[in-house]
PDB file of C-alpha atoms in Angstrom:
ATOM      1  CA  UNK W 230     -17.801  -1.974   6.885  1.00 41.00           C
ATOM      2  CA  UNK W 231     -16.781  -1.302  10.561  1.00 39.00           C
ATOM      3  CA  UNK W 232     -13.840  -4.308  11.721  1.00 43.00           C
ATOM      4  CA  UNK W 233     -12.307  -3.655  15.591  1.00 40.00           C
ATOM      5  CA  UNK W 234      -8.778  -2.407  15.466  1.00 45.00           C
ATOM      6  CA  UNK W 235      -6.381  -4.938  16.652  1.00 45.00           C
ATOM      7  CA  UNK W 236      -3.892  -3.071  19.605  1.00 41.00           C
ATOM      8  CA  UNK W 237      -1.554  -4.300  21.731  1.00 41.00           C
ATOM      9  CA  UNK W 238       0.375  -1.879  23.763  1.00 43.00           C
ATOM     10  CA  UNK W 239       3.184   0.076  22.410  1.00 45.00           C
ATOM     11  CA  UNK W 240       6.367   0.731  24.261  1.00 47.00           C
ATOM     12  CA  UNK W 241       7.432   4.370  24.640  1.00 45.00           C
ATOM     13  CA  UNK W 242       9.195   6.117  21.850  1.00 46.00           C
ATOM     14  CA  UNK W 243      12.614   6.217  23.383  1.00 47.00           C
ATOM     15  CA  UNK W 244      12.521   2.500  23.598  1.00 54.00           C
ATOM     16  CA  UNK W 245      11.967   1.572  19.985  1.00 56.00           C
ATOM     17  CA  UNK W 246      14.328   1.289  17.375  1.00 87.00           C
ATOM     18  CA  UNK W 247      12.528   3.370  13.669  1.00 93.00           C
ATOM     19  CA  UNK W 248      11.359   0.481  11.942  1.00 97.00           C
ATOM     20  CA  UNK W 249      13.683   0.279   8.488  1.00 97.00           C
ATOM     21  CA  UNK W 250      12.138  -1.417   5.132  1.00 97.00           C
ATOM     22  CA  UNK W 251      13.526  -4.206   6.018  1.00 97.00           C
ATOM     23  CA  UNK W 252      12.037  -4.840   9.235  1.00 98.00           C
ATOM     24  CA  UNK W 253       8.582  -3.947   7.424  1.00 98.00           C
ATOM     25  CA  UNK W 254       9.154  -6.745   5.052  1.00 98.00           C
ATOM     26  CA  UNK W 255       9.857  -9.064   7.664  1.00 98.00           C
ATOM     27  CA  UNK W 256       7.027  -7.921   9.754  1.00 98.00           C
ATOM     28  CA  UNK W 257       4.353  -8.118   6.787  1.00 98.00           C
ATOM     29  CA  UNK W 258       5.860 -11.752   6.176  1.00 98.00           C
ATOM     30  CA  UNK W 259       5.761 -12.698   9.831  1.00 98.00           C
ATOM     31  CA  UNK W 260       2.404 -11.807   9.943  1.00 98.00           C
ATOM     32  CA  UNK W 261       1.146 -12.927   6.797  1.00 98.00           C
ATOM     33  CA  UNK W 262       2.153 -16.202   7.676  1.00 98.00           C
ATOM     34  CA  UNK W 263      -0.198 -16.226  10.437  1.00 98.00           C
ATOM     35  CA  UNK W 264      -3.184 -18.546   9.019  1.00 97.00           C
ATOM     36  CA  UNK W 265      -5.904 -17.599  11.549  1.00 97.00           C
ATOM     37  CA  UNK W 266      -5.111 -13.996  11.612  1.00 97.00           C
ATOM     38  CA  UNK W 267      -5.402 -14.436   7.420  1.00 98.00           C
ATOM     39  CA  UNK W 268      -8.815 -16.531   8.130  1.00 97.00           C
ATOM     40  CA  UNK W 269     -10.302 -14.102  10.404  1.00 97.00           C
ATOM     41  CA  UNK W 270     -10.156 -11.227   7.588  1.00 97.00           C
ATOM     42  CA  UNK W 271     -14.092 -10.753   6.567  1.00 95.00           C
ATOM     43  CA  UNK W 272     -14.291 -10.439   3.186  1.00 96.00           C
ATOM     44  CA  UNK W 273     -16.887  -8.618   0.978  1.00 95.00           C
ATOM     45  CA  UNK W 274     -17.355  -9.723  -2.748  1.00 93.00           C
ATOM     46  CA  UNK W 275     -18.283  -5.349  -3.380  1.00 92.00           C
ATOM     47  CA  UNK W 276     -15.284  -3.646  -1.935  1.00 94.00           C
ATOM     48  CA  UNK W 277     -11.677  -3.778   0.001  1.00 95.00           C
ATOM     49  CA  UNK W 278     -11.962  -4.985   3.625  1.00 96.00           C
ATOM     50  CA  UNK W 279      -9.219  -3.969   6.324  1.00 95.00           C
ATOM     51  CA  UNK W 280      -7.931  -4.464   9.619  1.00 96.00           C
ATOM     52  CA  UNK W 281      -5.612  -2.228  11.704  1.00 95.00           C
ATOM     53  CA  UNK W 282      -3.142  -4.203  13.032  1.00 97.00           C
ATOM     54  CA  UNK W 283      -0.303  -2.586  15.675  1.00 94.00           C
ATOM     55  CA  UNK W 284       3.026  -2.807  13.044  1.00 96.00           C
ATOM     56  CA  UNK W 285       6.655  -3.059  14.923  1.00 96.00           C
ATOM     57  CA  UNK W 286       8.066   0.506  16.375  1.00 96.00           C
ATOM     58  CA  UNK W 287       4.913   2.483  16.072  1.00 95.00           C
ATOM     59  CA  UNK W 288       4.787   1.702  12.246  1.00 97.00           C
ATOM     60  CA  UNK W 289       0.800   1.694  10.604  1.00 96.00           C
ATOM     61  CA  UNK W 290      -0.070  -2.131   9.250  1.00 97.00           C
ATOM     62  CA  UNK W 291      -2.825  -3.495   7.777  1.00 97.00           C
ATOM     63  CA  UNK W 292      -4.429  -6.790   6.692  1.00 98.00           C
ATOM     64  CA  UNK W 293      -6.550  -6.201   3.189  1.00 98.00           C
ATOM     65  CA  UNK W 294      -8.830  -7.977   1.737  1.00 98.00           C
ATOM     66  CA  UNK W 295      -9.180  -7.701  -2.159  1.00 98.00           C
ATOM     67  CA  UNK W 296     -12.511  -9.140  -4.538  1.00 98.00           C
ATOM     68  CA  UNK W 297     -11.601  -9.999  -8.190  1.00 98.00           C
ATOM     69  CA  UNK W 298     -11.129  -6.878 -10.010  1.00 97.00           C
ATOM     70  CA  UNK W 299     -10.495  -4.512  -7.693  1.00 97.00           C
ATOM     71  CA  UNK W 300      -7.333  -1.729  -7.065  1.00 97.00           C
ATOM     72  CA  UNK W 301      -6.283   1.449  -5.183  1.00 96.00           C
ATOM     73  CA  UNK W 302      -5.540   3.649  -8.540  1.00 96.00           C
ATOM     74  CA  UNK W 303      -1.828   5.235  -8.272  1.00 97.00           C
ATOM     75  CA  UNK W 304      -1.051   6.489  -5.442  1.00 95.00           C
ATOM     76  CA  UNK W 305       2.525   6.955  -3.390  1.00 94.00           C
ATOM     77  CA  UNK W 306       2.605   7.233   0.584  1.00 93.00           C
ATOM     78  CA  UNK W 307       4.867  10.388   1.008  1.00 90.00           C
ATOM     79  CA  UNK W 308       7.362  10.727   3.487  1.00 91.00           C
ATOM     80  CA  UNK W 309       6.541   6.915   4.205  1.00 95.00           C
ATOM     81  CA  UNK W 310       8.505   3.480   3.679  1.00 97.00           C
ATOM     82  CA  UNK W 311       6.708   0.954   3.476  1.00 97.00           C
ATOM     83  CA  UNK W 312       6.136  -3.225   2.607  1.00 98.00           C
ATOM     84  CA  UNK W 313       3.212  -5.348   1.735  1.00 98.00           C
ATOM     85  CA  UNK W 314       3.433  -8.925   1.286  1.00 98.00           C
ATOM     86  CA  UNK W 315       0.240 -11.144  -0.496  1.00 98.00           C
ATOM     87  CA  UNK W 316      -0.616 -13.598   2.045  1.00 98.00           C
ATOM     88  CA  UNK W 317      -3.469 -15.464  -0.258  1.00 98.00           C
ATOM     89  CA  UNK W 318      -4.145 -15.130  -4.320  1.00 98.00           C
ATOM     90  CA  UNK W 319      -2.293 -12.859  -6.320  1.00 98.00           C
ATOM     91  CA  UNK W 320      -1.804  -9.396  -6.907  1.00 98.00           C
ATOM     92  CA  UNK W 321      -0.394  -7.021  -9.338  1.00 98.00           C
ATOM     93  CA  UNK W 322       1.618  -3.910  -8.980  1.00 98.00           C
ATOM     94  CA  UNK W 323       2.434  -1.302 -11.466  1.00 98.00           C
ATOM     95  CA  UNK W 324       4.985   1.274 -10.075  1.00 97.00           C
ATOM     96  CA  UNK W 325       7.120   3.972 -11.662  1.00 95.00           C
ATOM     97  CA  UNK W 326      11.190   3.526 -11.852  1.00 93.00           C
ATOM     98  CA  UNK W 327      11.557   7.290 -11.533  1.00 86.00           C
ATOM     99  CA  UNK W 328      11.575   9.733  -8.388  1.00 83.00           C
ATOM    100  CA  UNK W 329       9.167  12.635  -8.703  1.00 83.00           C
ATOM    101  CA  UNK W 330       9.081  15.940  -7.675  1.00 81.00           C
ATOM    102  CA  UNK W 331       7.233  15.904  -4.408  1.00 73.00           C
ATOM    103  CA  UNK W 332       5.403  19.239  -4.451  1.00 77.00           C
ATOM    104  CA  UNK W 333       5.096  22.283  -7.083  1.00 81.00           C
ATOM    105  CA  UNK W 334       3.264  20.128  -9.937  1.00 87.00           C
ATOM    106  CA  UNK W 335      -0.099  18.752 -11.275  1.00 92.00           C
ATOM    107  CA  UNK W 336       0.871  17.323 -14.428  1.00 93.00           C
ATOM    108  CA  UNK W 337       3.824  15.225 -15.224  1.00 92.00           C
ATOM    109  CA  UNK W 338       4.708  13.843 -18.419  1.00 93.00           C
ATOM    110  CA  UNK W 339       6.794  10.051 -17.996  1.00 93.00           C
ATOM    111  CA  UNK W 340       9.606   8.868 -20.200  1.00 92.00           C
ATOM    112  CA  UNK W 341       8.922   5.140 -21.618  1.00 91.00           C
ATOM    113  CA  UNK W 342      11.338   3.957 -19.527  1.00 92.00           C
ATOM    114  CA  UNK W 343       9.904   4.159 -16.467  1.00 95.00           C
ATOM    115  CA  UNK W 344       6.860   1.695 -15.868  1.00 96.00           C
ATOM    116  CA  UNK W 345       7.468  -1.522 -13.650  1.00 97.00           C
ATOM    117  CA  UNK W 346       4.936  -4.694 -13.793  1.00 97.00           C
ATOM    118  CA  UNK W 347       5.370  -7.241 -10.447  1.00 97.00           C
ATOM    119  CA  UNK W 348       2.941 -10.015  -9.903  1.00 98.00           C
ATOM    120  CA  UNK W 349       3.149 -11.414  -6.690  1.00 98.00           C
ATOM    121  CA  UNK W 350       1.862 -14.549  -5.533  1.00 98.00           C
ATOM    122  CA  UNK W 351       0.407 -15.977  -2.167  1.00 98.00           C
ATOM    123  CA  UNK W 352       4.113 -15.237  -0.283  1.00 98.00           C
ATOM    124  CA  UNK W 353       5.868 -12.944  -2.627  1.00 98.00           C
ATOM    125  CA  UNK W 354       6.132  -9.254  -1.334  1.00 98.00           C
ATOM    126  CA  UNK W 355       8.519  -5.996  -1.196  1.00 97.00           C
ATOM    127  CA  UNK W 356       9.811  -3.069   0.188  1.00 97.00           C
ATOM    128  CA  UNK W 357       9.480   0.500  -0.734  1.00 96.00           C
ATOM    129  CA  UNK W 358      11.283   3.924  -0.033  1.00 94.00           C
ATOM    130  CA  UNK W 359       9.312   7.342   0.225  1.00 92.00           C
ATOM    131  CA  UNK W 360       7.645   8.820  -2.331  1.00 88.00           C
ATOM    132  CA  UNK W 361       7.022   5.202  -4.526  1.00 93.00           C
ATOM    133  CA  UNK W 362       4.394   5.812  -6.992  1.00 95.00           C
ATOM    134  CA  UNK W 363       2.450   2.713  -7.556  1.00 97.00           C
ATOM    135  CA  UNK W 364      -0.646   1.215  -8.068  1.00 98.00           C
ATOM    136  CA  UNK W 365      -2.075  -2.335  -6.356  1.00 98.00           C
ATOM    137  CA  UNK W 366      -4.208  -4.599  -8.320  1.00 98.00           C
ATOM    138  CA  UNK W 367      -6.257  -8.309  -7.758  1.00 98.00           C
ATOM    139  CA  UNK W 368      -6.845  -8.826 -11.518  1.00 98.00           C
ATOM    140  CA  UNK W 369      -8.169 -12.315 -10.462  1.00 98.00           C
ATOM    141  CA  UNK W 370     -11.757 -12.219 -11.877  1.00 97.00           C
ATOM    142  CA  UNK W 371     -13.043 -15.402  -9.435  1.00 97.00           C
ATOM    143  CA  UNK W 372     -10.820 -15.151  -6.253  1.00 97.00           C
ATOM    144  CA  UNK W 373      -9.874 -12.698  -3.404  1.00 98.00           C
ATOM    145  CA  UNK W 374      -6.599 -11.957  -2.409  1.00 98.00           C
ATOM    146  CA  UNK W 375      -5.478 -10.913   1.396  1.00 98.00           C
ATOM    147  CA  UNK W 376      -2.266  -8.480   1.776  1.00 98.00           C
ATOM    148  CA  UNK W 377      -0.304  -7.190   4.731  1.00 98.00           C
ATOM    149  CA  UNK W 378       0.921  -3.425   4.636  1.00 98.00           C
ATOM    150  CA  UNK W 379       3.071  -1.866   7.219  1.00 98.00           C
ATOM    151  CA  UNK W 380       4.447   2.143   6.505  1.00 97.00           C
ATOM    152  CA  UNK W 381       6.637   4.190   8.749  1.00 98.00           C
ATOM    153  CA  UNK W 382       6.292   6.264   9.812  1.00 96.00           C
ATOM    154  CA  UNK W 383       2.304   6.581  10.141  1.00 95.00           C
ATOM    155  CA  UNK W 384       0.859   7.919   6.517  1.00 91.00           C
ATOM    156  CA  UNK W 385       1.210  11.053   6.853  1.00 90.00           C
ATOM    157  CA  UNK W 386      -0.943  10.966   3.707  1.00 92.00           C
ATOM    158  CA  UNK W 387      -1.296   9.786   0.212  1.00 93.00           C
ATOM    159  CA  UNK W 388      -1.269  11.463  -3.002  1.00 93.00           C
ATOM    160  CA  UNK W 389      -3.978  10.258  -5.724  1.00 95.00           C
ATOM    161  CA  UNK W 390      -2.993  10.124  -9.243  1.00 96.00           C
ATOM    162  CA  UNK W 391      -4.826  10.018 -12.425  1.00 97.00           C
ATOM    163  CA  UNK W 392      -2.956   8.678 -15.311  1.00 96.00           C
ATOM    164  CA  UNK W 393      -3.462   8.413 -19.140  1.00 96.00           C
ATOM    165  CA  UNK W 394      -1.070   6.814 -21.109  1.00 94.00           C
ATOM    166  CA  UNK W 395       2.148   9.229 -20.286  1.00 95.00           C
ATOM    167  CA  UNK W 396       0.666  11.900 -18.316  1.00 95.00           C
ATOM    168  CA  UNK W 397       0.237  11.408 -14.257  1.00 96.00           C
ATOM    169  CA  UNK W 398      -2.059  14.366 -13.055  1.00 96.00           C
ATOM    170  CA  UNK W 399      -2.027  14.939  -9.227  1.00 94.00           C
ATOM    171  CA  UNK W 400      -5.947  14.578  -8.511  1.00 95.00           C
ATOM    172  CA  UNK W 401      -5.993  14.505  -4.542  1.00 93.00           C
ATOM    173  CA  UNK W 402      -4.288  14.317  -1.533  1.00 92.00           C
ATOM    174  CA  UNK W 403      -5.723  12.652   1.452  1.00 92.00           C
ATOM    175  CA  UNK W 404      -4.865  12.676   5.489  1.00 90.00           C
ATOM    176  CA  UNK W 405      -5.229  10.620   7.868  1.00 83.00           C
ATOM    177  CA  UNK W 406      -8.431  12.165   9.264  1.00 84.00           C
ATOM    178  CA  UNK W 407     -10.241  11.455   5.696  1.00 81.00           C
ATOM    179  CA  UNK W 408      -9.524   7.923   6.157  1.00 70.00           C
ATOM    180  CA  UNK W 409     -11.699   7.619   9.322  1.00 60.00           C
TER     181      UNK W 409
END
């Protein structure tokens, strides 16, 4: 699916403050809160939809649309912070309490201790700091859900995981230029 980018322009890098996770949050709830920006989203009943949007002090946002049943898999967003916010339905995240190592490994074995469950409802959202392993998930089985997303700075990429029961294995790492 091919949606126009939404830009405005962007003042020059001296003149911005660096976005902080708390600013995201506020930004993804600003914006979520925008009705007929949410409405405008097309949605597909196959697979994800997004938007670009232009995120506050050169940060990367995004509107996403999720069908029932759908996910990103685990994944973290590097050097990244970040916030998303659901701005219709509900979605689920599963994230890991721990920090890993960032390079050197393929296969990790967790403690028990470690896995997080939040649901988060049209409204609900949070904040992140680098390297947060998670996964996103509309378990919904009838309805979509819409998110907001906002990372700074820019993803420099994103590391895939696999994961069976304990073990996370590293499976790919993606840049921005495989996104396109």
């Amino acid at each position: 699916m091919s949606v126009s980018p939404v830009s405005t322009a962007v003042p020059s890098a001296s003149a911005v403050s660096v976005p902080t996770q708390a600013d995201l949050l506020d930004f993804v709830r600003r914006t979520a809160a925008d009705a007929e920006l949410i409405d405008s989203l097309p949605l597909d009943p196959e697979g994800r939809t997004w938007v670009r949007l232009e995120g506050p002090g050169g940060s990367e946002a995004w509107l996403i649309g999720w069908p029932p049943g759908t996910g990103t898999g685990w994944h973290d967003h590097a050097e990244s912070v970040g916030a998303f916010l659901t701005a219709s339905g509900e979605l689920k995240e599963n994230s890991l309490a721990a920090r890993l190592p960032t390079d050197g490994w393929k296969t990790l074995e967790l403690t028990e201790d470690v896995d997080r469950e939040r649901r988060l409802s049209a409204g609900q959202g949070r904040a992140f700091g680098r390297h947060h392993v998670h996964e996103v998930l509309n378990e919904s089985t009838e309805h979509h859900a819409i998110s907001v997303h906002a990372y700074y700075p820019p993803l420099p990429q994103i590391r895939r995981y696999s994961r069976s029961g304990p073990i996370l294995r590293l499976e790919q790492v993606e840049r921005p230029e495989d996104w396109q």
